[in-house]
Amino acid sequence: MTELERVKEEDERLARERKKIVRDGPKLTGAKLEARLERTWRRPPGIVGWLATVDHKEIGRRYIVTALLFLAAGGVLALLMRLQLARPDSNLISAQRYNELFTMHGSTMMFLFAVPVMEGVAVFIIPLMLGTRSTAFPRLNAFSYYMYLFGGLMLWIAFALNIGPDIGWFAYTPLSGPQFSPGKRADIWAQMITFTEVSALAAAVVLVCTILKTRAPGMTLSRMPLFAWAMLVVAVMIIFSMPAVALCSSMLISDRLVGTNFYNAYEHGDALLWQHLFWFFGHPEVYIIFLPATGFVSVITETFCRRPIFAYPVVVLALISTGILAFGLWVHHMFATGLPRVGYSFYTSASMTVAIPTGLQIFCWLATIWDGRPRFQVPMLYVVGFIITFVIGGLSGVIIASVPLDLQLHDTYFIVAHFHYVLIGGAVFPLLGILTYWYPKITGRMMSETLGKIGFWMLFLGFQLTFFPMHFSGLLGMPRRVYTYPAGLGLELPNLLSTVGAFVVATAVVLFVVNGLWSVYRGVPAPPNPWGAASLEWATISPPPPYNFAHIPVVETRTPLWDSAGELPVVSGLRVDEKEILLTTVVAAAPDLREPVPAASLWPFIAACAVGVLFVSSIFSPWAVVFGAIPSAIAAAAWFWPKDLRRHPEPVIT
Amino acid sequence: MKRRAAFPLILMLSGCSYQHYQSTFSDAAAEVRQFNILFVIFLVVCAVMYALVIAFLIAGLLRRRRARANVMEEGRHHETDPLMSAGLAGWGALVATGLVGLAIASFFADRSMASAAARPRLLITVTANQWWWDVRYEAGDKSKTFHTANEIHLPVGVPVQIVLQSNDVIHSFWVPSLAGKQDLIPGRVNNISITPTKVGIYRGQCAEYCGAEHAKMALIVDVDSYGDFLGWWRHQLETAPQPTTPLATAGYNFVTSRNCAACHAIAGTPASGTVGPDLTHLASRRSIAAGAMPMSEGNLYGWVADPQSIKPGNHMPTIGLEPDQLHAVVAYLKTLK
């Protein structure tokens, strides 16, 4: 066969295959199209299919459920601590056990609940909001979930085996170093960090690419939902901040495992190095938790006030500037460490400056309420609760940004009150609101409004009862992380109130869970758009089919479902016999490329197992890094192995 | 007085037992008075801002029943109330002005606190250990230097500089009634200045999580009149008295020749360990084991017999004394006034 004949034959083969390609369009629409898409996009059957799925909705759901389980577990620890602190000089829980409890509580809430739950919600909803069928890099997305799950399981299994960490959630050296934390407790903590940073980085890359490249045609950056903006800023922040904690925790691991002296002051190391690196990550971390919640607030406020958020560009700029400023104020965690005082003034100013974009965002929400016609359904109640509560936390943040004030208040219960106001009031309230709001989209049913309202009021009042007295405990001289306190300092009453409040909060959370579980089976079936909202996730049925949208919608305004009379305009021409999504340009969201979507695959799961074994076994021997790399490399190679080396029937790039 | 005016809630919350013992609301030192003034300034500004936010929220929520609104049901959802745009600019300016004002107030308070402490007349070195405080009174003449532990005596009205160091992990020196906190960091030296203005007893405790017994690492600061302080200071310079009773002598022999002396020092005896607290004037202190228990004969018995059950994980081992040894040791320790 001559070269020419070979080329000709190949061309004919390609032409034959091209003819077989099926696309959506006027000829293929309605039920027939849906059936075809269903066949292409549904996950493979059985347990293997369950582990292999790359559907962003399933992964997002698992993320959310897992994170809520960790929230419950961390909450139980909090209740145990509150029981211990209900009375002075109490001996209910020993000092050692108490230290494990607050370490596990903080680590679980920060690393296993707050950040992952935001990522999980985003992974579920962002592709729907943007009008596409999948996230970018769906296999990486699956890998990210398994890494997170394994890291969390490792931490909690270790805790159950009584080798849980006892060094606090920020693990200051040298207390966490080899000399003062012998045994494996600190290693478990540091390796949990490794798991979560790998997971968070993977999720961040997925989100950045999804938000920038898969938006529906016409959804320019200036028409993008504010939640997508918030997640874009957050994902970029994760990419910039996680390397700092990766560095400092790796240095801690190597101090402990192979005897380096990064943090050993007596061998030319520096104990404070840890604090700089950790807080360079740790402060942005707070905004990584808070900014998605501001996105939730914007979403809920828009829908329930029946108008778009006032001053959209101001809100976007506020998100971006908060994201940037967040990297310039880590030293405010270190005001008592004796760094040069004039330098501190800079961080005081930077910390106060961050109140400006946040203050502007709050004004924009309030102006939206003013200009709209608010409906008091459960999600909106959470927004009102958020504003009342979070602003207290923000203002107490301004107080502790001042060096002279912080020197008294730092590391006391005033700080404990402050960050619970910011994290529960600022992030958990909006989260519960948004879970109620997106619950019909996730499950296809509505949550009970009555139970939701009772739960909200219990949570809101219980929260204030728990955490408001803590301001006074702190001012009355109670340091944080003490397993008990002496009688006679005036600490009895505030602590007792906090304990009572904690149980009210716990009851409210149980009520939320009961509501969530009951409504899965008994809730009112949800129509596509039960709240009458404006964004694209409501343009498809609840819950969405595996392919999300039968046709990819076209967006012409910021509130597409409010501005289109009847049907949304759509584009067609995507393949339906293979998984394919439409990529659009970064700024203008003009159609750009058609991108094949990877099929379901077990390899992300297997790779996560291999890497997990490497991480866990390297707690016990440095050689695990060498030998564990082999299965990890094999898994990665199999994962990325090219599926088909022959020419594609049509160029992927149009 | 300021406390009562500005924080009546605190009195309500804490009941009648409230005192200045360990509280940021005190007027026992110049530094803390500055804290109180600055805190009230911040509190007032923040309260005004909070009131504005809540007022706006309530106004917005109450306004919802009006006929005309820029909502999608009326097809006006892309319009905005022009009042709001002006409001946004005004609000931004107000927030920025408030913050600049607070930042300036904070800066000057910080400067004045740093300069007030310029000329100390007494120098003390505090070295933190897991979980107790070593206190060394410095003097130009080395023979006038002495150690004590977990208790500091200060003369009222005299500026004091305290040098802060750590032997193991990071701790934080915090006596809320007298000053803000400063960390004690291995490999670094920090300083804190205090000018106590009121005679009294103040309690402090470690404020940076430092391991198992972090909660039981307290410190008592006794602010005396100048004369009382001088008397105490002279007494601390004395070495331990010789035991007089046979029982105390047996205790002396045990303490100086057995395990105890490896870690503890008693001036004027062969016991010169530096791992644990100095015991020279142990019986004159107010507490045992960094505030774990008040000083009393019974508590001393308990502590010497089994320190691990009282403060589990602390570095003093339970050595299993025979009853007669225990009686002797406690009898001797009681003489260390």
CSV table of C-alpha atoms in Angstrom, one decimal, chain A residues 89 95-96 99-100 102-103 166-168 170 172-175 180 265-266 270-273 275 305-308 310-311 314 335-339 341-342 344-345 348-349 352-353 355-356 359-360 362-364 366-367 369-376 380 384 387-389 391-392 395-396 398-399 401-412 414 468-469 472 474-484 486 488-494 497 532 557-559 561-563, chain B residues 7 9-10 12-15 17-19 21-25 32 34-36 38-39 42-43 45-47 49-50 52-54 56-57 59-61 63-74 76-81 83-89 91-92 95-96 99-100 102-103 106-107 109-111 113-114 130 166-170 172 174-188 190 203 205-216 310 312:
chain,number,residue,atom,x,y,z
A,89,ASP,CA,-12.4,23.5,88.7
A,95,ALA,CA,-6.3,18.1,80.8
A,96,GLN,CA,-4.7,15.8,78.2
A,99,ASN,CA,-6.3,19.4,74.8
A,100,GLU,CA,-7.1,16.7,72.2
A,102,PHE,CA,-9.9,21.4,71.2
A,103,THR,CA,-7.2,20.4,68.7
A,166,ASP,CA,-3.0,17.5,71.1
A,167,ILE,CA,-1.1,20.5,69.8
A,168,GLY,CA,-3.9,22.9,68.9
A,170,PHE,CA,-2.2,25.9,64.5
A,172,TYR,CA,2.9,26.1,67.2
A,173,THR,CA,6.5,25.0,67.2
A,174,PRO,CA,8.4,24.0,69.2
A,175,LEU,CA,5.5,22.5,71.1
A,180,PHE,CA,8.0,18.4,73.1
A,265,ALA,CA,16.1,27.8,68.1
A,266,TYR,CA,19.2,26.1,69.5
A,270,ASP,CA,13.6,29.7,64.5
A,271,ALA,CA,10.4,29.0,66.4
A,272,LEU,CA,8.7,32.0,65.0
A,273,LEU,CA,9.3,30.9,61.4
A,275,GLN,CA,4.0,31.3,62.8
A,305,CYS,CA,-35.5,40.6,47.5
A,306,ARG,CA,-36.6,40.0,43.9
A,307,ARG,CA,-33.9,42.2,42.3
A,308,PRO,CA,-30.2,41.9,41.5
A,310,PHE,CA,-27.2,46.7,44.2
A,311,ALA,CA,-23.8,47.9,42.8
A,314,VAL,CA,-18.6,47.3,43.9
A,335,PHE,CA,1.2,41.0,68.1
A,336,ALA,CA,2.4,39.4,71.3
A,337,THR,CA,5.6,37.8,69.9
A,338,GLY,CA,7.8,40.9,70.3
A,339,LEU,CA,8.4,41.8,66.7
A,341,ARG,CA,6.5,47.7,67.2
A,342,VAL,CA,6.5,50.1,64.3
A,344,TYR,CA,3.1,46.2,63.9
A,345,SER,CA,1.4,49.5,62.9
A,348,THR,CA,-2.9,47.2,62.3
A,349,SER,CA,-3.7,49.5,59.3
A,352,MET,CA,-8.5,47.7,59.6
A,353,THR,CA,-8.5,48.3,55.9
A,355,ALA,CA,-13.2,46.3,57.0
A,356,ILE,CA,-13.7,48.7,54.1
A,359,GLY,CA,-18.4,47.2,54.9
A,360,LEU,CA,-19.2,48.1,51.3
A,362,ILE,CA,-22.8,44.9,53.7
A,363,PHE,CA,-24.1,48.2,52.4
A,364,CYS,CA,-24.8,46.6,49.0
A,366,LEU,CA,-28.7,46.3,52.8
A,367,ALA,CA,-29.4,48.5,49.8
A,369,ILE,CA,-33.1,44.8,50.8
A,370,TRP,CA,-34.1,48.5,50.9
A,371,ASP,CA,-34.7,48.6,47.1
A,372,GLY,CA,-36.4,45.2,46.9
A,373,ARG,CA,-39.3,43.5,48.5
A,374,PRO,CA,-37.9,40.9,50.9
A,375,ARG,CA,-39.7,37.6,51.4
A,376,PHE,CA,-39.1,36.0,54.8
A,380,MET,CA,-33.6,35.0,53.9
A,384,VAL,CA,-30.8,38.6,58.3
A,387,ILE,CA,-26.0,40.5,59.1
A,388,ILE,CA,-26.9,40.9,62.8
A,389,THR,CA,-24.3,38.4,63.9
A,391,VAL,CA,-21.2,42.6,61.9
A,392,ILE,CA,-20.5,42.1,65.6
A,395,LEU,CA,-16.4,45.0,64.6
A,396,SER,CA,-14.7,43.0,67.3
A,398,VAL,CA,-11.5,46.0,64.3
A,399,ILE,CA,-11.0,46.1,68.0
A,401,ALA,CA,-6.6,44.8,65.0
A,402,SER,CA,-5.3,47.5,67.4
A,403,VAL,CA,-2.0,46.4,69.0
A,404,PRO,CA,-2.6,47.8,72.5
A,405,LEU,CA,-6.0,46.2,72.7
A,406,ASP,CA,-4.9,42.9,71.1
A,407,LEU,CA,-2.1,42.5,73.7
A,408,GLN,CA,-4.9,42.2,76.3
A,409,LEU,CA,-7.4,40.3,74.2
A,410,HIS,CA,-5.2,38.0,72.2
A,411,ASP,CA,-5.5,34.3,73.1
A,412,THR,CA,-8.5,34.9,75.4
A,414,PHE,CA,-12.7,37.4,73.5
A,468,PHE,CA,-21.8,36.6,73.5
A,469,PRO,CA,-20.8,35.9,77.1
A,472,PHE,CA,-16.8,38.9,78.9
A,474,GLY,CA,-12.1,37.0,77.9
A,475,LEU,CA,-12.2,40.4,79.3
A,476,LEU,CA,-12.4,38.9,82.8
A,477,GLY,CA,-9.1,37.2,82.1
A,478,MET,CA,-9.9,33.7,80.8
A,479,PRO,CA,-7.3,32.5,78.3
A,480,ARG,CA,-8.4,30.2,75.6
A,481,ARG,CA,-7.4,26.5,75.5
A,482,VAL,CA,-7.6,26.0,79.3
A,483,TYR,CA,-9.3,22.8,80.4
A,484,THR,CA,-10.5,24.5,83.6
A,486,PRO,CA,-10.6,28.6,89.1
A,488,GLY,CA,-13.8,33.4,92.1
A,489,LEU,CA,-12.7,35.2,89.0
A,490,GLY,CA,-16.2,36.0,87.9
A,491,LEU,CA,-16.0,33.4,85.1
A,492,GLU,CA,-18.7,31.0,86.4
A,493,LEU,CA,-21.8,32.8,85.0
A,494,PRO,CA,-20.5,33.5,81.5
A,497,LEU,CA,-24.5,30.6,79.9
A,532,GLY,CA,-38.5,32.1,41.3
A,557,THR,CA,-28.2,39.7,31.1
A,558,ARG,CA,-27.1,39.2,34.7
A,559,THR,CA,-30.5,37.7,35.6
A,561,LEU,CA,-34.4,33.7,34.0
A,562,TRP,CA,-36.0,37.0,34.9
A,563,ASP,CA,-35.3,38.6,31.6
B,7,PHE,CA,-19.6,48.1,81.6
B,9,LEU,CA,-23.3,44.3,82.0
B,10,ILE,CA,-20.1,42.8,83.3
B,12,MET,CA,-24.5,41.6,86.0
B,13,LEU,CA,-22.9,38.7,84.2
B,14,SER,CA,-20.3,38.0,86.8
B,15,GLY,CA,-22.4,38.4,89.9
B,17,SER,CA,-17.9,37.8,93.3
B,18,TYR,CA,-16.4,40.0,90.7
B,19,GLN,CA,-13.0,41.5,91.6
B,21,TYR,CA,-7.9,39.8,90.7
B,22,GLN,CA,-7.5,38.7,87.1
B,23,SER,CA,-9.3,41.2,84.8
B,24,THR,CA,-8.6,43.6,82.0
B,25,PHE,CA,-10.9,46.1,83.7
B,32,VAL,CA,-4.1,48.9,81.8
B,34,GLN,CA,-4.6,53.2,78.7
B,35,PHE,CA,-6.1,49.9,77.5
B,36,ASN,CA,-9.4,50.8,79.2
B,38,LEU,CA,-8.7,53.0,74.1
B,39,PHE,CA,-11.1,50.1,74.5
B,42,PHE,CA,-13.2,51.6,70.0
B,43,LEU,CA,-16.3,50.3,71.7
B,45,VAL,CA,-17.2,53.9,67.5
B,46,CYS,CA,-18.1,50.3,66.8
B,47,ALA,CA,-21.4,50.6,68.6
B,49,MET,CA,-21.4,51.8,63.3
B,50,TYR,CA,-23.4,48.7,64.4
B,52,LEU,CA,-26.3,52.3,61.7
B,53,VAL,CA,-26.2,48.9,60.1
B,54,ILE,CA,-29.0,47.6,62.2
B,56,PHE,CA,-30.6,50.4,57.9
B,57,LEU,CA,-31.5,46.7,58.0
B,59,ALA,CA,-35.7,50.2,57.7
B,60,GLY,CA,-35.1,48.0,54.6
B,61,LEU,CA,-37.2,45.2,56.1
B,63,ARG,CA,-40.2,49.1,53.8
B,64,ARG,CA,-41.1,46.0,52.0
B,65,ARG,CA,-44.8,46.5,51.9
B,66,ARG,CA,-44.7,49.7,50.0
B,67,ALA,CA,-46.4,49.8,46.6
B,68,ARG,CA,-43.5,50.7,44.4
B,69,ALA,CA,-40.3,48.7,44.5
B,70,ASN,CA,-37.5,48.0,42.0
B,71,VAL,CA,-38.3,44.3,41.8
B,72,MET,CA,-38.6,41.9,38.9
B,73,GLU,CA,-42.4,41.5,39.5
B,74,GLU,CA,-42.7,45.1,38.4
B,76,ARG,CA,-37.9,47.4,37.3
B,77,HIS,CA,-35.3,45.1,38.8
B,78,HIS,CA,-32.5,46.6,36.8
B,79,GLU,CA,-33.3,50.1,38.2
B,80,THR,CA,-31.9,51.3,41.5
B,81,ASP,CA,-32.9,54.0,43.9
B,83,LEU,CA,-30.5,57.6,47.0
B,84,MET,CA,-28.6,54.3,47.4
B,85,SER,CA,-25.7,55.3,45.2
B,86,ALA,CA,-25.2,58.5,47.2
B,87,GLY,CA,-25.5,56.4,50.3
B,88,LEU,CA,-22.8,53.9,49.2
B,89,ALA,CA,-20.3,56.7,48.7
B,91,TRP,CA,-21.1,54.9,53.9
B,92,GLY,CA,-17.6,54.2,52.3
B,95,VAL,CA,-16.2,53.6,57.3
B,96,ALA,CA,-12.9,54.8,56.1
B,99,LEU,CA,-11.1,53.4,60.7
B,100,VAL,CA,-8.5,56.1,60.1
B,102,LEU,CA,-9.3,54.4,65.3
B,103,ALA,CA,-6.0,53.5,63.7
B,106,SER,CA,-4.4,53.0,68.5
B,107,PHE,CA,-1.0,54.2,67.1
B,109,ALA,CA,-1.8,54.8,72.6
B,110,ASP,CA,0.8,52.3,71.5
B,111,ARG,CA,3.6,55.0,71.3
B,113,MET,CA,2.7,52.9,76.2
B,114,ALA,CA,6.1,52.1,74.7
B,130,GLN,CA,6.4,23.7,81.2
B,166,SER,CA,11.6,30.4,77.7
B,167,ASN,CA,13.4,27.2,78.4
B,168,ASP,CA,11.2,24.9,76.3
B,169,VAL,CA,8.1,25.9,74.3
B,170,ILE,CA,6.3,29.2,73.7
B,172,SER,CA,2.8,34.0,77.2
B,174,TRP,CA,-0.2,37.7,81.1
B,175,VAL,CA,-1.3,39.5,84.2
B,176,PRO,CA,-4.5,41.2,82.9
B,177,SER,CA,-4.8,43.6,85.7
B,178,LEU,CA,-1.4,45.0,85.2
B,179,ALA,CA,-0.5,44.8,81.5
B,180,GLY,CA,-1.1,43.2,78.1
B,181,LYS,CA,0.6,39.9,77.3
B,182,GLN,CA,4.0,39.2,75.8
B,183,ASP,CA,5.2,35.8,74.6
B,184,LEU,CA,8.2,34.0,76.0
B,185,ILE,CA,9.8,32.3,73.0
B,186,PRO,CA,12.8,29.9,73.1
B,187,GLY,CA,15.8,31.5,71.5
B,188,ARG,CA,14.4,35.0,71.8
B,190,ASN,CA,11.2,39.8,75.0
B,203,ARG,CA,-3.3,36.8,89.3
B,205,GLN,CA,-1.6,32.9,83.8
B,206,CYS,CA,0.1,31.5,80.7
B,207,ALA,CA,-1.9,32.7,77.7
B,208,GLU,CA,-0.2,30.7,74.9
B,209,TYR,CA,-1.1,27.0,74.7
B,210,CYS,CA,2.0,25.2,76.0
B,211,GLY,CA,1.1,21.6,76.4
B,212,ALA,CA,-0.7,19.3,78.9
B,213,GLU,CA,-0.9,21.6,81.9
B,214,HIS,CA,-1.3,24.9,80.2
B,215,ALA,CA,-4.4,25.7,82.4
B,216,LYS,CA,-2.4,25.2,85.5
B,310,ILE,CA,-2.5,16.7,91.1
B,312,PRO,CA,-0.8,15.0,85.5
